Amino acid sequence: EVQLVESGGGLVQAGESLRLSCAASGFTFDDYAIGWFRQAPGKEREGVSCITNSVGSTYYADSVKGRFTISSDNAKNTVYLQMNSLKPEDTAVYYCAAAAGNWDGPPSLYEYDYWGQGTQVTVSS
């Protein structure tokens, strides 16, 4: 059974940091791109970051560049999202997702095959 389980969300103040984890099981981790998405109330789900495990390329949304860092520990089948200098506008439910294949660029939202249940991140001002 394929599973993606996010953890690490919480309530922090602006300027603080959080590290999200996405633990994957049930598929060959190295053959997938893993992405982080977020969805705030009343807004569409948006891509935050992605790592292509076959090559290790990383991608970031402009809104998080320089503040967020995605990394992968293939031995643990886990992808991390280190979030620094958090802002109130980063408040959302954060999801990780897996897209099968070797990607030259970040998969689009609809190209992901599996999704986690999400973890809430709330940043107070």
Short mmCIF file of N, CA and C in Angstrom, two decimals:
data_model
loop_
_atom_site.label_atom_id
_atom_site.label_comp_id
_atom_site.label_asym_id
_atom_site.label_seq_id
_atom_site.Cartn_x
_atom_site.Cartn_y
_atom_site.Cartn_z
N GLU A 1 0.84 -1.19 0.00
CA GLU A 1 0.00 0.00 0.00
C GLU A 1 0.88 1.24 0.00
N VAL A 2 0.58 2.15 -0.92
CA VAL A 2 1.33 3.40 -1.00
C VAL A 2 0.86 4.35 0.09
N GLN A 3 1.82 4.91 0.78
CA GLN A 3 1.49 5.90 1.83
C GLN A 3 2.48 7.04 1.82
N LEU A 4 1.95 8.24 2.00
CA LEU A 4 2.76 9.43 2.24
C LEU A 4 2.22 10.05 3.51
N VAL A 5 3.09 10.23 4.48
CA VAL A 5 2.65 10.74 5.77
C VAL A 5 3.46 11.98 6.12
N GLU A 6 2.76 13.11 6.19
CA GLU A 6 3.42 14.36 6.55
C GLU A 6 3.42 14.55 8.07
N SER A 7 4.41 15.24 8.55
CA SER A 7 4.48 15.60 9.97
C SER A 7 5.32 16.86 10.11
N GLY A 8 5.25 17.46 11.29
CA GLY A 8 6.09 18.61 11.57
C GLY A 8 5.39 19.95 11.54
N GLY A 9 4.12 19.95 11.18
CA GLY A 9 3.39 21.21 11.17
C GLY A 9 3.15 21.72 12.58
N GLY A 10 2.66 22.95 12.67
CA GLY A 10 2.39 23.52 13.98
C GLY A 10 2.11 25.00 13.90
N LEU A 11 2.07 25.62 15.07
CA LEU A 11 1.83 27.05 15.20
C LEU A 11 3.12 27.74 15.61
N VAL A 12 3.55 28.69 14.81
CA VAL A 12 4.76 29.44 15.11
C VAL A 12 4.51 30.92 14.88
N GLN A 13 5.44 31.73 15.36
CA GLN A 13 5.35 33.16 15.12
C GLN A 13 6.12 33.51 13.86
N ALA A 14 5.79 34.64 13.29
CA ALA A 14 6.49 35.11 12.10
C ALA A 14 7.98 35.20 12.39
N GLY A 15 8.77 34.75 11.42
CA GLY A 15 10.21 34.76 11.56
C GLY A 15 10.80 33.46 12.06
N GLU A 16 9.96 32.61 12.60
CA GLU A 16 10.44 31.33 13.12
C GLU A 16 10.51 30.28 12.03
N SER A 17 10.93 29.09 12.42
CA SER A 17 11.17 28.01 11.45
C SER A 17 10.38 26.76 11.82
N LEU A 18 10.12 25.94 10.82
CA LEU A 18 9.56 24.61 10.98
C LEU A 18 10.22 23.69 9.96
N ARG A 19 10.28 22.41 10.30
CA ARG A 19 10.72 21.42 9.32
C ARG A 19 9.63 20.38 9.16
N LEU A 20 9.13 20.29 7.95
CA LEU A 20 8.13 19.28 7.62
C LEU A 20 8.82 18.02 7.11
N SER A 21 8.23 16.89 7.42
CA SER A 21 8.73 15.61 6.92
C SER A 21 7.64 14.91 6.13
N CYS A 22 8.04 14.20 5.11
CA CYS A 22 7.13 13.38 4.31
C CYS A 22 7.73 11.98 4.24
N ALA A 23 7.15 11.06 4.97
CA ALA A 23 7.64 9.69 5.00
C ALA A 23 6.86 8.87 3.99
N ALA A 24 7.58 8.24 3.06
CA ALA A 24 6.94 7.49 1.98
C ALA A 24 7.14 5.99 2.16
N SER A 25 6.15 5.22 1.76
CA SER A 25 6.27 3.77 1.79
C SER A 25 5.38 3.18 0.71
N GLY A 26 5.71 1.93 0.32
CA GLY A 26 4.89 1.22 -0.64
C GLY A 26 5.26 1.45 -2.09
N PHE A 27 6.33 2.20 -2.36
CA PHE A 27 6.77 2.37 -3.75
C PHE A 27 8.26 2.62 -3.74
N THR A 28 8.85 2.52 -4.93
CA THR A 28 10.30 2.70 -5.07
C THR A 28 10.61 4.18 -5.06
N PHE A 29 11.08 4.63 -3.96
CA PHE A 29 11.25 6.07 -3.70
C PHE A 29 12.11 6.74 -4.76
N ASP A 30 13.17 6.08 -5.19
CA ASP A 30 14.12 6.70 -6.12
C ASP A 30 13.51 6.99 -7.49
N ASP A 31 12.40 6.37 -7.83
CA ASP A 31 11.80 6.52 -9.15
C ASP A 31 10.73 7.60 -9.21
N TYR A 32 10.64 8.42 -8.17
CA TYR A 32 9.57 9.41 -8.10
C TYR A 32 10.13 10.80 -7.86
N ALA A 33 9.38 11.78 -8.35
CA ALA A 33 9.56 13.15 -7.90
C ALA A 33 8.63 13.36 -6.70
N ILE A 34 9.12 14.06 -5.70
CA ILE A 34 8.32 14.36 -4.52
C ILE A 34 8.13 15.86 -4.44
N GLY A 35 6.89 16.26 -4.31
CA GLY A 35 6.58 17.68 -4.25
C GLY A 35 5.88 18.06 -2.96
N TRP A 36 6.04 19.31 -2.60
CA TRP A 36 5.28 19.90 -1.49
C TRP A 36 4.32 20.94 -2.07
N PHE A 37 3.10 20.86 -1.62
CA PHE A 37 2.06 21.80 -2.02
C PHE A 37 1.44 22.39 -0.75
N ARG A 38 0.72 23.48 -0.93
CA ARG A 38 -0.01 24.03 0.21
C ARG A 38 -1.34 24.60 -0.26
N GLN A 39 -2.27 24.62 0.66
CA GLN A 39 -3.59 25.16 0.35
C GLN A 39 -4.11 25.93 1.55
N ALA A 40 -4.33 27.21 1.32
CA ALA A 40 -4.90 28.06 2.35
C ALA A 40 -6.42 28.10 2.17
N PRO A 41 -7.16 28.43 3.22
CA PRO A 41 -8.62 28.48 3.11
C PRO A 41 -9.07 29.41 1.99
N GLY A 42 -9.94 28.91 1.15
CA GLY A 42 -10.48 29.71 0.07
C GLY A 42 -9.56 29.89 -1.13
N LYS A 43 -8.41 29.25 -1.10
CA LYS A 43 -7.45 29.39 -2.20
C LYS A 43 -7.18 28.04 -2.84
N GLU A 44 -6.66 28.09 -4.05
CA GLU A 44 -6.31 26.86 -4.74
C GLU A 44 -5.01 26.28 -4.19
N ARG A 45 -4.88 24.99 -4.37
CA ARG A 45 -3.63 24.33 -3.96
C ARG A 45 -2.51 24.81 -4.86
N GLU A 46 -1.38 25.15 -4.27
CA GLU A 46 -0.26 25.67 -5.06
C GLU A 46 1.01 24.88 -4.75
N GLY A 47 1.85 24.77 -5.76
CA GLY A 47 3.13 24.10 -5.58
C GLY A 47 4.10 24.97 -4.80
N VAL A 48 4.80 24.36 -3.89
CA VAL A 48 5.79 25.05 -3.07
C VAL A 48 7.20 24.66 -3.47
N SER A 49 7.44 23.37 -3.58
CA SER A 49 8.78 22.89 -3.89
C SER A 49 8.70 21.46 -4.39
N CYS A 50 9.76 21.04 -5.08
CA CYS A 50 9.79 19.69 -5.63
C CYS A 50 11.23 19.23 -5.69
N ILE A 51 11.42 17.94 -5.52
CA ILE A 51 12.74 17.34 -5.72
C ILE A 51 12.56 16.11 -6.59
N THR A 52 13.40 16.02 -7.63
CA THR A 52 13.34 14.86 -8.50
C THR A 52 14.38 13.86 -8.02
N ASN A 53 13.93 12.80 -7.43
CA ASN A 53 14.85 11.89 -6.76
C ASN A 53 15.82 11.21 -7.71
N SER A 54 15.44 11.05 -8.98
CA SER A 54 16.35 10.37 -9.89
C SER A 54 17.60 11.20 -10.14
N VAL A 55 17.46 12.51 -10.15
CA VAL A 55 18.60 13.39 -10.42
C VAL A 55 18.93 14.26 -9.20
N GLY A 56 17.93 14.53 -8.41
CA GLY A 56 18.15 15.36 -7.23
C GLY A 56 17.96 16.84 -7.50
N SER A 57 17.38 17.18 -8.64
CA SER A 57 17.11 18.59 -8.93
C SER A 57 16.01 19.11 -8.01
N THR A 58 16.13 20.37 -7.65
CA THR A 58 15.13 20.98 -6.75
C THR A 58 14.52 22.21 -7.41
N TYR A 59 13.27 22.46 -7.06
CA TYR A 59 12.53 23.58 -7.61
C TYR A 59 11.75 24.25 -6.48
N TYR A 60 11.57 25.56 -6.61
CA TYR A 60 10.87 26.32 -5.58
C TYR A 60 9.94 27.35 -6.22
N ALA A 61 8.83 27.57 -5.56
CA ALA A 61 7.98 28.69 -5.95
C ALA A 61 8.69 29.98 -5.60
N ASP A 62 8.43 31.02 -6.38
CA ASP A 62 9.09 32.31 -6.13
C ASP A 62 8.83 32.81 -4.71
N SER A 63 7.66 32.53 -4.20
CA SER A 63 7.27 33.05 -2.89
C SER A 63 8.08 32.44 -1.75
N VAL A 64 8.76 31.33 -1.98
CA VAL A 64 9.49 30.68 -0.89
C VAL A 64 11.00 30.58 -1.17
N LYS A 65 11.42 30.99 -2.33
CA LYS A 65 12.85 30.93 -2.66
C LYS A 65 13.67 31.70 -1.65
N GLY A 66 14.75 31.07 -1.21
CA GLY A 66 15.63 31.70 -0.25
C GLY A 66 15.21 31.48 1.20
N ARG A 67 13.99 30.97 1.40
CA ARG A 67 13.50 30.72 2.75
C ARG A 67 13.26 29.23 3.02
N PHE A 68 12.84 28.50 2.01
CA PHE A 68 12.53 27.07 2.15
C PHE A 68 13.60 26.26 1.46
N THR A 69 13.88 25.09 2.02
CA THR A 69 14.83 24.16 1.42
C THR A 69 14.26 22.76 1.46
N ILE A 70 14.24 22.12 0.29
CA ILE A 70 13.77 20.74 0.20
C ILE A 70 14.96 19.82 0.15
N SER A 71 14.86 18.68 0.82
CA SER A 71 15.94 17.70 0.80
C SER A 71 15.35 16.31 0.92
N SER A 72 16.16 15.33 0.57
CA SER A 72 15.69 13.96 0.54
C SER A 72 16.69 13.05 1.22
N ASP A 73 16.19 12.15 2.03
CA ASP A 73 17.02 11.09 2.61
C ASP A 73 16.49 9.78 2.04
N ASN A 74 17.10 9.33 0.95
CA ASN A 74 16.59 8.16 0.26
C ASN A 74 16.68 6.89 1.12
N ALA A 75 17.63 6.84 2.01
CA ALA A 75 17.76 5.67 2.89
C ALA A 75 16.56 5.55 3.82
N LYS A 76 15.96 6.70 4.16
CA LYS A 76 14.80 6.71 5.05
C LYS A 76 13.50 6.90 4.29
N ASN A 77 13.56 6.99 2.96
CA ASN A 77 12.37 7.26 2.15
C ASN A 77 11.61 8.48 2.69
N THR A 78 12.34 9.51 2.98
CA THR A 78 11.74 10.70 3.58
C THR A 78 12.25 11.96 2.88
N VAL A 79 11.33 12.86 2.64
CA VAL A 79 11.65 14.17 2.08
C VAL A 79 11.31 15.22 3.14
N TYR A 80 12.17 16.20 3.25
CA TYR A 80 12.00 17.25 4.25
C TYR A 80 11.78 18.59 3.56
N LEU A 81 11.08 19.46 4.24
CA LEU A 81 10.93 20.84 3.80
C LEU A 81 11.29 21.73 4.99
N GLN A 82 12.48 22.30 4.93
CA GLN A 82 12.90 23.23 5.97
C GLN A 82 12.37 24.60 5.63
N MET A 83 11.59 25.15 6.53
CA MET A 83 10.94 26.44 6.29
C MET A 83 11.46 27.45 7.30
N ASN A 84 12.20 28.43 6.80
CA ASN A 84 12.75 29.48 7.66
C ASN A 84 12.07 30.80 7.36
N SER A 85 12.25 31.74 8.27
CA SER A 85 11.70 33.09 8.11
C SER A 85 10.22 33.03 7.70
N LEU A 86 9.47 32.25 8.43
CA LEU A 86 8.07 32.06 8.07
C LEU A 86 7.27 33.35 8.19
N LYS A 87 6.29 33.47 7.30
CA LYS A 87 5.44 34.65 7.24
C LYS A 87 3.99 34.23 7.45
N PRO A 88 3.13 35.13 7.88
CA PRO A 88 1.72 34.77 8.04
C PRO A 88 1.11 34.23 6.75
N GLU A 89 1.57 34.72 5.61
CA GLU A 89 1.03 34.24 4.34
C GLU A 89 1.46 32.82 4.00
N ASP A 90 2.35 32.24 4.78
CA ASP A 90 2.71 30.83 4.61
C ASP A 90 1.70 29.90 5.29
N THR A 91 0.77 30.47 6.02
CA THR A 91 -0.23 29.66 6.70
C THR A 91 -1.07 28.88 5.71
N ALA A 92 -1.12 27.57 5.89
CA ALA A 92 -1.85 26.69 4.98
C ALA A 92 -1.74 25.25 5.48
N VAL A 93 -2.49 24.38 4.85
CA VAL A 93 -2.26 22.95 5.00
C VAL A 93 -1.22 22.56 3.95
N TYR A 94 -0.18 21.89 4.39
CA TYR A 94 0.90 21.48 3.51
C TYR A 94 0.78 19.99 3.21
N TYR A 95 0.87 19.68 1.92
CA TYR A 95 0.75 18.30 1.45
C TYR A 95 2.03 17.89 0.72
N CYS A 96 2.40 16.64 0.88
CA CYS A 96 3.43 16.11 -0.01
C CYS A 96 2.76 15.16 -0.99
N ALA A 97 3.41 15.01 -2.14
CA ALA A 97 2.85 14.18 -3.20
C ALA A 97 3.98 13.54 -3.98
N ALA A 98 3.68 12.42 -4.62
CA ALA A 98 4.69 11.68 -5.38
C ALA A 98 4.23 11.49 -6.82
N ALA A 99 5.14 11.75 -7.74
CA ALA A 99 4.87 11.59 -9.17
C ALA A 99 5.87 10.60 -9.75
N ALA A 100 5.36 9.53 -10.35
CA ALA A 100 6.23 8.49 -10.90
C ALA A 100 6.96 8.98 -12.14
N GLY A 101 8.19 8.55 -12.29
CA GLY A 101 8.93 8.84 -13.50
C GLY A 101 10.15 9.70 -13.27
N ASN A 102 10.91 9.88 -14.34
CA ASN A 102 12.09 10.74 -14.33
C ASN A 102 11.72 12.08 -14.95
N TRP A 103 11.78 13.10 -14.16
CA TRP A 103 11.28 14.42 -14.58
C TRP A 103 12.42 15.38 -14.87
N ASP A 104 12.29 16.08 -16.00
CA ASP A 104 13.27 17.13 -16.33
C ASP A 104 12.92 18.43 -15.63
N GLY A 105 11.69 18.56 -15.20
CA GLY A 105 11.24 19.73 -14.48
C GLY A 105 10.21 19.33 -13.48
N PRO A 106 9.66 20.26 -12.72
CA PRO A 106 8.66 19.89 -11.69
C PRO A 106 7.36 19.44 -12.34
N PRO A 107 6.80 18.32 -11.88
CA PRO A 107 5.50 17.89 -12.39
C PRO A 107 4.43 18.92 -12.04
N SER A 108 3.40 18.97 -12.87
CA SER A 108 2.27 19.83 -12.53
C SER A 108 1.42 19.15 -11.47
N LEU A 109 0.52 19.91 -10.90
CA LEU A 109 -0.35 19.41 -9.84
C LEU A 109 -1.02 18.10 -10.23
N TYR A 110 -1.48 18.02 -11.48
CA TYR A 110 -2.29 16.89 -11.92
C TYR A 110 -1.47 15.68 -12.33
N GLU A 111 -0.16 15.83 -12.29
CA GLU A 111 0.71 14.71 -12.68
C GLU A 111 1.18 13.90 -11.49
N TYR A 112 0.74 14.28 -10.30
CA TYR A 112 1.14 13.54 -9.11
C TYR A 112 0.20 12.36 -8.91
N ASP A 113 0.78 11.24 -8.53
CA ASP A 113 0.02 10.00 -8.41
C ASP A 113 -0.51 9.76 -6.99
N TYR A 114 0.25 10.18 -6.01
CA TYR A 114 -0.12 9.90 -4.62
C TYR A 114 0.00 11.16 -3.79
N TRP A 115 -0.86 11.26 -2.79
CA TRP A 115 -0.90 12.44 -1.92
C TRP A 115 -0.97 11.99 -0.46
N GLY A 116 -0.35 12.81 0.39
CA GLY A 116 -0.50 12.61 1.82
C GLY A 116 -1.75 13.31 2.33
N GLN A 117 -1.96 13.20 3.64
CA GLN A 117 -3.18 13.74 4.23
C GLN A 117 -3.06 15.20 4.62
N GLY A 118 -1.86 15.72 4.65
CA GLY A 118 -1.64 17.12 4.94
C GLY A 118 -1.29 17.39 6.40
N THR A 119 -0.57 18.48 6.62
CA THR A 119 -0.23 18.92 7.96
C THR A 119 -0.41 20.44 8.02
N GLN A 120 -1.01 20.92 9.08
CA GLN A 120 -1.34 22.34 9.20
C GLN A 120 -0.13 23.14 9.66
N VAL A 121 0.12 24.23 8.96
CA VAL A 121 1.14 25.19 9.37
C VAL A 121 0.44 26.53 9.57
N THR A 122 0.58 27.09 10.77
CA THR A 122 -0.03 28.37 11.08
C THR A 122 1.05 29.31 11.58
N VAL A 123 1.15 30.46 10.93
CA VAL A 123 2.16 31.45 11.29
C VAL A 123 1.43 32.70 11.79
N SER A 124 1.66 33.04 13.02
CA SER A 124 1.02 34.22 13.60
C SER A 124 1.90 35.44 13.44
N SER A 125 1.26 36.59 13.34
CA SER A 125 2.03 37.83 13.13
C SER A 125 2.39 38.48 14.45
#
